[in-house]
Each structure stands twice: as structure tokens, then as C-alpha cells.
């Protein structure tokens, strides 16, 4: 089909403008992170000193963020994949309600969820001061993304019928789950996993209220550095964060390009 | 059917987690909102609706979120249409990656990027000073917030709208064309109605996201109080738990309600008219 | 292959949770080794009936399903020993052809070597030896259909169930595979139920055909019986075009109030002996010519004639209705 | 290593960064950095009253007084207790000063775009400083409240009447100030906030240690000097480690670190002559007074309310 | 209706941007008022050709399309005045039946009252008067098809183009609507191109049939010409099953090396006169019986016989091949 020339021009202009708007600041940040003195400009020379300084100050937050993300991933996978299967299997009203409920922690601002967690679980002994508290928050926030991604994968594969086919061939429920359902939902699970890790690494709204000085994650450190560090240090820290995100995003897009179906919820870091 | 029921057990962990760590805590939070804050004489819910400080913040939030949502939709629509309609555009993959990469940025980072772009040392200020001699610093005002909101809303919306545009049967447009409709009529008569559902859903998602945005405002540290910042201030600066709880409940209910209504509407348009 | 089994359904009804009744209480007995074709329009309950037989749906309270002498009403699908070919084939995308065909054996703990042997046998039977290592998405529709069939019969099922096994294929392939499938079912000699909504397919594949309508069994019998001696107008019409003429001219010539007949039962001749009719349209269709005709009183009917028929639209002919049935 | 959690020990403030490293090196206790402000610290220990996270807390004096009133902290008299002047400690040891500073303008001269260095509170209201003035939220951060008290006193108000301060802040709003939520030392260094209401010690550190063209200005109309205090949190999780930290910050070594960071250590003999030499002349400091901290604490809540209602 | 127009395509080829050639350069002339059926297997370029005629695709450099005396090669689709029925109908889901049918008039600025009148007329023509206010998703497939047709002809197009107008319908409905559509096209008397991959449909609807294969026009002519005198084996086979026998027995009896024939051209008789063959399978199909047969040398072929044929699998018969063609 031919497109009207006006349409194409408007679209191209808007697209390039938006791309510049979105990527320009990222480039600025990357530049600032390796510039000796950003106030003076690039003429002051390039340096990796800021990144070294970030490493000195914040290395622990980076490791902790990876730890939290992996723990979150493990939990969301273990409870999310079965939940997605049950939702796929019972496409009725009740499932819609359940899914709607599971999505609430995403729909409702993270601040509210964090407050609720603090008032109800904050006084439980070791929990408040432990990383587990943050992991709980992250699981609440990322679980719907895992469930949606896996469900999309399952629906695409027409899994209910596959499950029935395996049943008529004599496979027990357990066998079917591991032989048929999990492999068929594989691309959904991988999408979900990358999404969960990406979101967890970037989660701020919940974590900011849930963390203690000993359980700072990377975004918390970022916020600290934005508030009180030199622009160059903050930029360098941001650069480190972007580098951590990059493989995850590349992976996500690679999968999205290969499979035609996407989960409805998409990705969307806490804002 | 009966035999399927046995599968239900495996969803139990998810349900338990949700009940124990979200629903019960939320209920408790809602209860705390009914308490009377120290030094006040009414329940926090009452304060929240009567004190100008709080409802002003609510109005700010709603106005900003609405404005950002509308602007996002208007900007994202041509972008999504272009990307969806030109699958063979050279560099499309790269362009898409660039447009979607910021999806993963938390609000704090977005705030920081806004400072870099439009802050005191931002390119905008440098350019403006070079061109007109006047400084131009948007980051710390309403404009900065608005830019930040656009920044995180655009990537979310473009993806959703693109899928919707791709979902429009191109034969509808061709049918209209053979019936004599010019591009504008095709857009208005066929395309927009077909996108209504997606626009509603995307708009609601934008609105809800904007309402709950915290990191961006937090980093920008503007003087414009939006609800999440008010909640945060009440809680962390004044230890005013009842008001923080009440505001959280109000904010949560408001965003959820908007999402719910819009999604029902979108589902209805998808089904029928 | 195991010895074929009879299947008996007694009083099997199906009501969905939302209250709609998919099947009225139904009694059906399928002979050992026979192929029964379930024929009926969309939504009449064919799939539901099939799923009840393989245990994927349970019958309403009071229904009984027996395989030979075993009451399987309460037996789970994984223990019923039925082979099923699903409508979209439901091949496992994470396994290759051999993996799909051998899955049932793997579940049964058959060792790898015997499994491989048996899979090879099955693939030979459906003429897919060369494709054992192919991924499912690299198969054509017809190949998929045969993999599904092989998978279903590898477990030596007591009963074979097929839900519209040819519907997903395109018209030319469908016609060709019909013949192959009929041959294979004969070879297997297994008790078999096959669902279809295409009357030709039902007549070609079924030793007997069960015509269903709105959850009820309309008629059950051999294809020729059903075609020649339909129990109801629904059955008659569903198995092929049925024309109906009544009133004046018909009463005068044939001495009956109304008669029904099939288009190929009409012979056209120069005006004279039969019902005088005017040719409205003529469609050359290769192996025959189809005429649309009208009586003087406006009643319309259809006739099939040999491809050398010379009548043209506007001609007056006389229609001789052989084997005319009184309606 | 042992941990002790200190609320409001930001590395870029009062050189806590050096102090925390010294504590870890000398006592083996790891104290993670923490970027809260005074108000947030108080709010946190309030919220966590039943299950405290923090062991010690550092904040402006008025917050210490409030914390003691609300029973959030416990008494502890560290080594060198007796050297702390009266009035700068709670008799029961629920809070005690460790150092003090004088509030003024921390000005990044290079970031002024050629505008003159402001010299008075009223200068800041001039349009040429539009978008350049930063201050921390007076209803939350102690430095913010001190700023309010200082401008109030300088413009003729008293602890019973904050109207001059409120007026001044309202006028300042027209000048598009930047109100960061937390310590913004580094943002002044990088030029993002050209003028920040902050303490002398931060300004000197920027000028002499970080070698940025920063000037400290004691406004013509006057200002105040205020102490910062620490407390041991009630029912804290690591009381022994917490006590060691408190002992350390009052030790010779701890106090010397403050002194070298241009603070005035609370122990009179701990001042560092080399650092003192870099201060503004005493004539300028003559404009800095003190106030009654108990009254200042008592007035804080009412001021915060007014500020929130009338300025925001 | 306006006076019908001829359509002429000269040297029209189509190469996709990716370099694949959908159509080889092609000359085609369609008479005024005639219905041309484009017939061919999937992917042979039928839709592409149709879209070129309505302007939704442009022909490669050098191609010319003329409607009567107008050269429309450079005219945009919205100005060509063609009515198009798309394969999936492409009805606008945001308008009801009347809205869809009247859309073309609305675009042309026809006032509401005349529009209403004309829409009513059109709906009457396709017998949908009662459904004017229905939403599109409340229509059955056959109803949709008629709405699409009404929408296309409401604008009084100079040319009517239909892309597989019946494919989306189920088999029974398709057969029925074929006749209705043929009648309607005759009534309209408009120049019309109809795409299909079903040979019966092409023969029934087309005054002439153009058989295409891999982007080329294989043969163009009246249905009977094509069936009886195919220009290539492809055309012969595409228009109906074609059997082929060769070698020993055939050479002996018919004095030729090989012969091709259609199943209905075989007559089965008791052994004696023709080629001796063994009945492999017998399928009763209502209006006829289909026999699968094998010669002594293993060659297989198919024969159609009248429904009263008595042969059973295993019988030896003799096959008389009338009108046998030398291959
Ligand atoms: N899970 C279900 N819940 C409620 N109604 C159902 C369910 N499954 C099927 N039905 C209804 O039961 C009836 C019979 O459905 P069934 O699938 O058996 O029809 P069918 O004869 O196989 O039709 P088709 O030829 O379209 O496959 C239909 O009216 C259908 O809508
Ligand atoms: N936009 C396109 N870009 C590249 N190739 C295309 C495009 N559209 C169609 N084709 C190719 O052009 C050839 C002709 O396609 P066309 O749609 O005309 O076939 P058709 O005869 O209508 O087939 P069908 O019966 O399946 O509808 C096919 O090989 C198809 O894959
Ligand atoms: Mg079915
Ligand atoms: Mg086509």
C-alpha cells in the first residue's frame, strides 16, 4: 500500500525528533561520566577517574542489585510460571480477577505498596533490616510482568490443547508440566526473566522506602549520587547502570523480534 | 473440566504471596489512614480532602498527569504509525531499540537526564545562552517535570500504539480508499476509530504511571508538590504516617480506578463498536 | 495392534457450567474395528462427544462410557489408552517429529532403542521416514496431519479418535489425503471415531455415519442408507442438495402433492414427457453441467446433466424426475 | 566486621566520608554512608520505633531535642562528656553536640555567569540570581530550618515571630530557587546550584580541598551558628558498636577530623590552627549569633506548618 | 448503472521491492460487461493483478492500464471508480451495515436523505433490508459477504473487482452463494474481475476464465474451452482431476503410448471390452460413486460412476475410456 507523503514526512520527523529527545540526554550523561570537568567541557579531557570513584563508593550497591535481581527472578519464576499456567487453563472470570489482582502492585504507585509493607511487616524482627524485605517488594512489582509474559507465550502455543494431547498419550500432570508446558512457554519465560531482572535492577520507588543504609541497591545509590555528588560522578554511575541494562535490553529485543506475540504489560520501570 | 481443577494448587504460592504481602498490608494501610495524626483533630482522610495543601497537591498531580498523557499520545501517534507502516525503513531496528531502551530507566535516572538536558549546565541552557543570550533552565519547574514525564511515557506508549497500528487491517484503509476516501478521511473515519481502544488503554496507562511517578520528581527536587512527593514528605520528613497512608490509599484508588475504567472501555471498543 | 474394542455410551449428556446443553442424553454403540463418522453442522456437539469418549470432558451425572467390558466413565484420559488426533494436530513444538511420535512410549518407560525402532515403523506407515529429525514448524499441513496420526497410533490405542483431521488442509490436499486416510484406517482395523462437518468426507471415511444436530443424534447408519433413506429432512439435506417441488403441475403429472429429489436424479429432455421447465442458468463444471430451472409457477430447482448437455438459458425443457420421492 | 548504622552520615557533608573511614580503620566498625537529612532521620527513627534500624543518629540540635522528648533515643555519656560545654548537651546524655557551623552562602563564583557575589539576604532576591539560589527544605532539613531562623533574625524577626522569614521565602519563590531534597554539596561544586544556603565548613572544604572557586559569604544582615548533635537510638540493634562510634567522634582523633574539615569541634582544645587560618576574618563572624536551641526546637513545628501552608 | 467499460492491461509486470517477481509482463483485455475469473494456485499473483487494476499496487515501469479510453495507470485508487470486495470483506467495524454501504456516498458528499434511499435500495438488492442497523460483528459470514458487495456497488463503480469473495465462507454456504452471486453479476451487467482458487467457482462465475501460474497467464478462454481443450497439462489438471495411464496394456488397446482422461470419462463394465482393472476402493458419495482402480501393472486411476454402480473392492472390471486423449 502506498502512504501519503505528508504522513510519511510527519512520521519520520516525529520519529527522529523523539529519538533525539530520548537518546540525546543519554549521550550527554555518557559524555559527562568520562569528562574530567563537565563544567569546563570536553576540552578538559577525558578520564575514567569518575568511574573508579563510583566503584570505590558504590561497588557494593551494584553487587547487591544483582543479588536482589537474581533472587527476585528465582522467586517470580518458581511461583509465576505455575500461576501463568493456571490462568491460561481457566480463562474464565475468576482468572481475570486473579490476574487483575496480581497486577495491582504495578497499577498502584510503588510508594503506597512500600508504605503498606513497612507498616505491616516493618516490625517483624530481622526482616526490616534485611535484603529480603527489598526482594519481597521487587517480587510483588515484577511478578505480574513474569505472569503476563509467560501467559502470552502459553497462549501463542495453544498450550491447553497440547496439554490435553499429552494427557491422552498417558502423561501425568507433573510430566506434562515439565515436558510440554514449560518448554512450550520457554520464550515467554525468557522474556519474563529478562523483564524481571531489568525491572528489579532499576526499581527505585519501592526500594527507596524499603532500604536501610546496609541494604542500598544501585538506584538508591544513584539517587544519593544525584542529590549530593558531582555531576561527573553521578553521570559515571549512570553510565555503569546503563552498561548493566544494555545486555538485558538487547536480549529482550532479540526475543521480541523473533516471536510475534508480546505480553500485554510490556516492560516499564518504576518511575 | 473437572480434571483440570487439580491444577489450581500450583497457583497457591502466588496467591499467598499476594495476600500476605500486598492485600493485607494495604488493608492495614487503609486502616491507618483512618487514624488521627498527632496534633490534629480529624482523621487523616478528612484532612486529606479538607486541607488545601493536600488537595492542591492532588490537583497538581492530576493536571500534570493529564497534560503529559495527552501530549504523549499526540506525539506518539505519528511515531507509532510511521514505525508500524514502514517495516522496511532502513535502520528501523536501531531506531526501535533507541526508542525502547529508555523503558528500563527508573524515574531517578530520568530526572537526572532532564537535569543534564535542561538544567543549569544543560545543553538547552548553553544553546539558549549562545543564541539569545538568555539562560533557559526548565529542569526545576513544571516544565522540567513535564519533560521528565514525557521522557518516560513516550517509550511505553510508542510500543503499545505500534502494536495497535499494526493490528489495523490494512484492507480497511484500502477499502476506504477504493470508495474514494483521501488520506485525511481515511485517518479520521477508519484509523482513529480503530485506534480508540488502544489510545484509551495507552492513555490510562500513561495517566496511572504519571500519577505514581516518584523518582523523577524526587531527583528534580522541584517546588511543585505532586502527590507521591507529598506522601514521601509526610512519611519521611514528618513521620506523619496517617496522612501518608491516607494519601497513598487515595492515590492508589484513583490510579487503579482510572486504569480499570479505561481498560473496560478499551475492551468494549475492541469487542464491538 | 491390540484386539479392537467396542465403545458404548449410555445416557451421556453434557451440560456446560453456564447451563447450555451441548449434548442431550445419548446412547451410542460403536462396533469393534468400525470407523464411525460424526457429521453435523458447527456447534452441534461433535467435538464434545469425542472429548467425552477420550475423557477430556466428563459426562453429566448418570452417563456411562464403556470400552469393551471396562467401564471407563471415571478413568482419567491418561489412563484410557485412546489415541487422539486433534483438530489443529496439537503437535509438541519443542520436540521433533520422532520426539512427538515417541512421546507416548517415553511416558510408558519404553527404552530408547525399542522406542526408536517403533517410531521408525510408525513413520514408515505414514510415509514420513525421511522427516524423523524435522522440527514441527518445518512441516507442511499434510505432513503434520500424518505425524499427529502416527503419534496417536504409536501407543497402540484401544480406540482412535480424530477431530476434523483434514479441515485444516487446503481443498486439493484434503481430497487427496481423504483417500490415504481411508486406506490407513482400514489397514489398522482399530475402532475409530472421526469428526467432520463435510458430508463427502463422512461418507468416504465412515463405515457408518452418525448425523448430529443441536446436540442430538439425528440418524446413524451406512452412508448409502442415510443418503437414500434419510430419517428426516435435516439428514437428507445435510448429505447433499435436496430439491422440493409441490402443487399444481407436480400433482397433475405425478399424482402427489409434493416430491423431493436430488439434482442428479433429474433427467432433462426436449419438451414433451416430463415437467415443462425453463432453463434459468447453465453452469459448466467439467464433469457435469448444472442447470438452474424454473417451473411455470415459478418454483425453482436444480439439475445435474452430463457435460455434453446442450440446453442454454431460455430453453424450454422437460424434466424427468427418476426415483421421485413423495415428500 | 561489626556494623553500626548511623542515620544522616553523608560522605559529602561535614566530611563524614573521612570520618566513617577513620572509624572503620580504628575500631573495625563499618558504618555505611546514609544520605538522609535531619528531619528524615527523626522521622525514620519515629517510624521504626518498635523495631529500630539505626544505632546512632546525627542531626541538628533541635531535632535532638525533639527526639529526646519523644523518647526515641537513650542516654549515653561518651568519653570526654565533661568537655562538652553545658547547653550543648542533654543532661542525661540523650543528645550531645559534636561540632558546629555557621550558616551563610556557599557561592560557586564561576557559575554566577559574571554576576557579583551576593552579600546579603536581600541580594538573593535580585533577578540576576534568578534560578541560581538553592536551599534545603526548611520544614525538613535542619540546615533549611537554620537558614530560616538566620534570615528571620537578620530581618528583624524572633523565634516567636517568623513572619520576616516567611515573607523572604515567598519573595524568593519568584526567583525560581532550587530546593533539593538532600545535601547538595557536590551540585554546588559542579555549578548546578551556584548559590546554596549552607555552612561555612562545606564552603571551605570546597574551596581548599576540592579546589573549586567557591566563596563563603556571611550575609550583611547577620546569621546564626548552630551545633550538630548525635544520639544513641533507643533499643538499637547494635548498641555496643553504636557506643563505640559515639566515643570515637568525640575522641581526639575524631574531633581532629572535624577540625580539619573546617568545623568547630565541640571540644574546645580540638581546633586546628591551620584550618582556622583559612576561615573568614573574625570581623565577619561577628555577624553570626546564637539562639536558644530549646526555644528554636519548640518553634520548629509551627514554622514548618506555616512554611508548608504559606510558601509552598 | 453506468455503461460498462472494457479494461486493458498492456505489458503490466510487478516486481516487489525485494526483487521477487509477482507478475511477468502481461497483456489482458477484458470485455465490457464481462465477468473474468482469475484462477490459479496460491501465490500465483491473482491478488496482485487485481490490486493493480484497482490501483492499490502500481505496475512496473512500462505497464499501462486503460479503462475504456482512459489511461488510468497514474490515477490514484480513490479516483479510479472501482468497486472492490476484499477477501476478508474488510468491513469497517466502527460503522453499522448502513454506514458501511453508504460510506462511499458520504465521501462523495451525497446528502443524508438520498444516501439513505440509495443504501436502502442496495440492501434490498442483496436482500439485507432488515439488517441495516446491525453491527458488523453481529453478521454471519454470508451476510458480511453481501454487505461488502453492496458497499462496493453503491458507488456505481465502472469496474467491480472481487478477491475470493466466497473463500471465507463454509462449504455449504459457499455453494449456495455461488449461484446467487452469478445471478447478481448478470443483473448488474458490469465489467467484473473475480479472483478464486476454486475451479468450480471460476467456471460457474466467469464468462471467461484466466488460469494463472507463477505470475504468468497460462490460458484464457470460456470454461468449456479450457476444460475440453487445455493449453497445458497444468491447466488440464487444475480444472479437474486428470488421470494418466501409459505403457503396455494402454498401448495395446488404444494404440498410443499414453493417454490422459478425467474420472467421469471412464465407464466401468463387466470384464471384456476395455482395460481390465481391479477395484481397490469404493466410496459412495451420494450423487456418484468413486472407484479407485488398478491395472495389472500397478498403475492406479480413478473413475466416477452413477450411484447405482454395483462393483465392490476386489472385483475385476473393464474400464472403457471415452474421448481418450493422447498425452
Ligand atoms: N467450554 C465450554 N463452555 C460452554 N460452552 C461450550 C464449551 N465448549 C463448547 N461449548 C458449546 O457447546 C456446543 C457444542 O460445541 P462443540 O465444540 O462440541 O461443537 P462442534 O460440533 O465440534 O462444532 P465445530 O464443528 O464448530 O467444531 C457449542 O454450542 C459450543 O458453543
Ligand atoms: N508486499 C509484498 N512484498 C513481497 N512479496 C509479496 C508481497 N505481496 C505478495 N507477495 C508475493 O507475491 C506473490 C503473489 O502474491 P498474491 O497475493 O498475488 O498471490 P495470490 O495468487 O493472490 O495467492 P492467494 O491465493 O494465496 O491469495 C506471492 O509469492 C507473494 O508471496
Ligand atoms: Mg469441533
Ligand atoms: Mg490472493
Coordinates of N, CA, C and O in Angstrom, one line a residue, chain C residues 121-177:
Chain C
X121 N 9.1 -47.6 12.6 CA 8.0 -48.3 12.0 C 6.8 -47.4 11.7 O 6.2 -47.5 10.6
X122 N 6.4 -46.6 12.7 CA 5.2 -45.8 12.5 C 5.4 -44.7 11.4 O 4.5 -44.5 10.6
X123 N 6.6 -44.2 11.4 CA 6.9 -43.2 10.4 C 6.8 -43.8 9.0 O 6.4 -43.2 8.0
X124 N 7.3 -45.0 8.9 CA 7.2 -45.7 7.6 C 5.7 -45.9 7.2 O 5.4 -45.7 6.1
X125 N 4.9 -46.3 8.2 CA 3.5 -46.5 8.0 C 2.9 -45.2 7.4 O 2.1 -45.3 6.4
X126 N 3.2 -44.0 7.9 CA 2.6 -42.8 7.4 C 3.5 -42.1 6.3 O 3.4 -41.0 6.0
X127 N 4.5 -42.9 5.9 CA 5.4 -42.4 4.8 C 6.2 -41.1 5.1 O 6.2 -40.2 4.4
X128 N 6.7 -41.1 6.3 CA 7.5 -39.9 6.7 C 8.9 -40.3 7.2 O 9.5 -39.5 8.0
X129 N 9.4 -41.4 6.8 CA 10.7 -41.9 7.3 C 11.7 -40.8 7.2 O 12.5 -40.6 8.2
X130 N 11.7 -40.1 6.2 CA 12.8 -39.1 5.9 C 12.8 -37.9 6.8 O 13.7 -37.2 6.9
X131 N 11.6 -37.7 7.5 CA 11.5 -36.5 8.2 C 11.6 -36.6 9.7 O 11.3 -35.7 10.5
X132 N 12.1 -37.8 10.2 CA 12.2 -38.0 11.6 C 12.8 -36.9 12.4 O 12.3 -36.6 13.5
X133 N 13.8 -36.2 11.9 CA 14.5 -35.2 12.7 C 14.0 -33.8 12.4 O 14.5 -32.9 13.0
X134 N 13.0 -33.7 11.6 CA 12.5 -32.3 11.3 C 11.8 -31.7 12.5 O 11.2 -32.3 13.3
X135 N 12.0 -30.4 12.6 CA 11.2 -29.6 13.5 C 9.8 -29.5 13.0 O 9.5 -29.5 11.8
X136 N 8.8 -29.4 14.0 CA 7.4 -29.3 13.6 C 7.1 -28.2 12.7 O 6.3 -28.3 11.7
X137 N 7.7 -27.0 13.0 CA 7.3 -25.9 12.1 C 7.9 -25.9 10.7 O 7.8 -25.0 9.9
X138 N 8.7 -27.0 10.5 CA 9.2 -27.1 9.1 C 8.4 -28.1 8.3 O 8.8 -28.5 7.2
X139 N 7.2 -28.5 8.8 CA 6.4 -29.5 8.1 C 5.2 -28.8 7.4 O 4.7 -27.8 7.9
X140 N 4.8 -29.4 6.3 CA 3.6 -28.9 5.7 C 2.4 -29.4 6.4 O 2.5 -30.3 7.3
X141 N 1.2 -28.8 6.1 CA 0.0 -29.2 6.8 C -0.3 -30.7 6.7 O -0.6 -31.4 7.7
X142 N -0.1 -31.3 5.5 CA -0.3 -32.7 5.3 C 0.6 -33.5 6.1 O 0.2 -34.6 6.6
X143 N 1.9 -33.1 6.2 CA 2.9 -33.9 6.9 C 2.5 -33.8 8.4 O 2.6 -34.8 9.1
X144 N 2.1 -32.7 8.9 CA 1.7 -32.6 10.3 C 0.6 -33.5 10.6 O 0.6 -34.2 11.7
X145 N -0.4 -33.6 9.7 CA -1.5 -34.4 9.9 C -1.0 -35.9 10.1 O -1.5 -36.6 11.0
X146 N -0.1 -36.3 9.3 CA 0.4 -37.7 9.4 C 1.2 -37.9 10.6 O 1.2 -39.0 11.2
X147 N 2.0 -36.9 11.1 CA 2.7 -37.0 12.3 C 1.7 -37.2 13.5 O 1.9 -38.1 14.3
X148 N 0.7 -36.4 13.5 CA -0.3 -36.5 14.5 C -0.9 -37.9 14.6 O -1.2 -38.5 15.6
X149 N -1.2 -38.4 13.4 CA -1.8 -39.7 13.3 C -0.8 -40.7 13.8 O -1.2 -41.6 14.6
X150 N 0.4 -40.6 13.4 CA 1.5 -41.6 13.9 C 1.6 -41.5 15.4 O 1.7 -42.5 16.1
X151 N 1.6 -40.3 15.9 CA 1.7 -40.2 17.4 C 0.6 -40.8 18.1 O 0.8 -41.5 19.1
X152 N -0.6 -40.7 17.5 CA -1.8 -41.3 18.2 C -1.8 -42.8 18.2 O -2.2 -43.4 19.1
X153 N -1.3 -43.4 17.1 CA -1.4 -44.8 17.0 C -0.1 -45.5 17.5 O -0.2 -46.8 17.7
X154 N 1.0 -44.8 17.8 CA 2.2 -45.4 18.3 C 1.9 -46.1 19.6 O 2.5 -47.2 19.9
X155 N 1.0 -45.6 20.4 CA 0.8 -46.1 21.8 C -0.1 -47.3 21.7 O -0.6 -47.8 22.7
X156 N -0.4 -47.8 20.5 CA -1.4 -48.9 20.3 C -2.6 -48.7 21.1 O -3.0 -49.5 22.0
X157 N -3.3 -47.6 20.7 CA -4.5 -47.3 21.5 C -5.6 -48.3 21.3 O -5.6 -49.0 20.3
X158 N -6.5 -48.4 22.3 CA -7.7 -49.3 22.1 C -8.7 -48.7 21.2 O -9.5 -49.4 20.6
X159 N -8.6 -47.4 21.1 CA -9.6 -46.6 20.3 C -8.9 -45.4 19.7 O -8.0 -44.8 20.3
X160 N -9.3 -45.1 18.5 CA -8.6 -44.0 17.8 C -9.7 -42.9 17.5 O -10.7 -43.2 17.0
X161 N -9.4 -41.7 18.0 CA -10.4 -40.6 17.8 C -9.8 -39.5 17.0 O -8.6 -39.1 17.2
X162 N -10.5 -39.0 16.0 CA -9.9 -38.0 15.1 C -10.9 -36.8 15.0 O -12.1 -37.0 14.6
X163 N -10.5 -35.6 15.4 CA -11.4 -34.4 15.3 C -11.0 -33.6 14.1 O -10.0 -33.0 14.0
X164 N -11.9 -33.7 13.1 CA -11.7 -32.9 11.8 C -10.2 -33.0 11.4 O -9.6 -32.0 11.3
X165 N -9.8 -34.2 11.1 CA -8.3 -34.4 10.8 C -7.9 -33.7 9.5 O -6.7 -33.5 9.3
X166 N -8.9 -33.3 8.7 CA -8.5 -32.8 7.3 C -8.9 -31.4 7.1 O -8.5 -30.7 6.2
X167 N -9.7 -30.8 8.1 CA -10.2 -29.5 7.9 C -9.2 -28.4 7.7 O -9.3 -27.4 7.0
X168 N -8.0 -28.6 8.4 CA -7.0 -27.5 8.4 C -6.3 -27.5 7.1 O -5.5 -26.6 6.8
X169 N -6.5 -28.5 6.2 CA -5.7 -28.6 5.0 C -6.4 -27.9 3.8 O -7.6 -27.6 3.9
X170 N -5.7 -27.6 2.8 CA -6.4 -26.9 1.7 C -7.1 -27.8 0.8 O -6.9 -29.1 0.8
X171 N -8.1 -27.4 0.0 CA -9.0 -28.2 -0.6 C -8.4 -29.4 -1.4 O -8.9 -30.5 -1.3
X172 N -7.4 -29.1 -2.2 CA -6.9 -30.1 -3.1 C -6.2 -31.2 -2.3 O -6.4 -32.4 -2.5
X173 N -5.4 -30.8 -1.3 CA -4.7 -31.7 -0.4 C -5.7 -32.5 0.4 O -5.6 -33.8 0.6
X174 N -6.8 -31.9 0.8 CA -7.8 -32.6 1.6 C -8.4 -33.8 0.8 O -8.5 -34.9 1.3
X175 N -8.7 -33.5 -0.4 CA -9.3 -34.5 -1.3 C -8.3 -35.7 -1.4 O -8.7 -36.9 -1.4
X176 N -7.1 -35.4 -1.5 CA -6.1 -36.4 -1.8 C -5.9 -37.3 -0.5 O -5.9 -38.5 -0.5
X177 N -5.8 -36.6 0.7 CA -5.5 -37.3 1.9 C -6.7 -38.1 2.4 O -6.5 -39.1 3.1

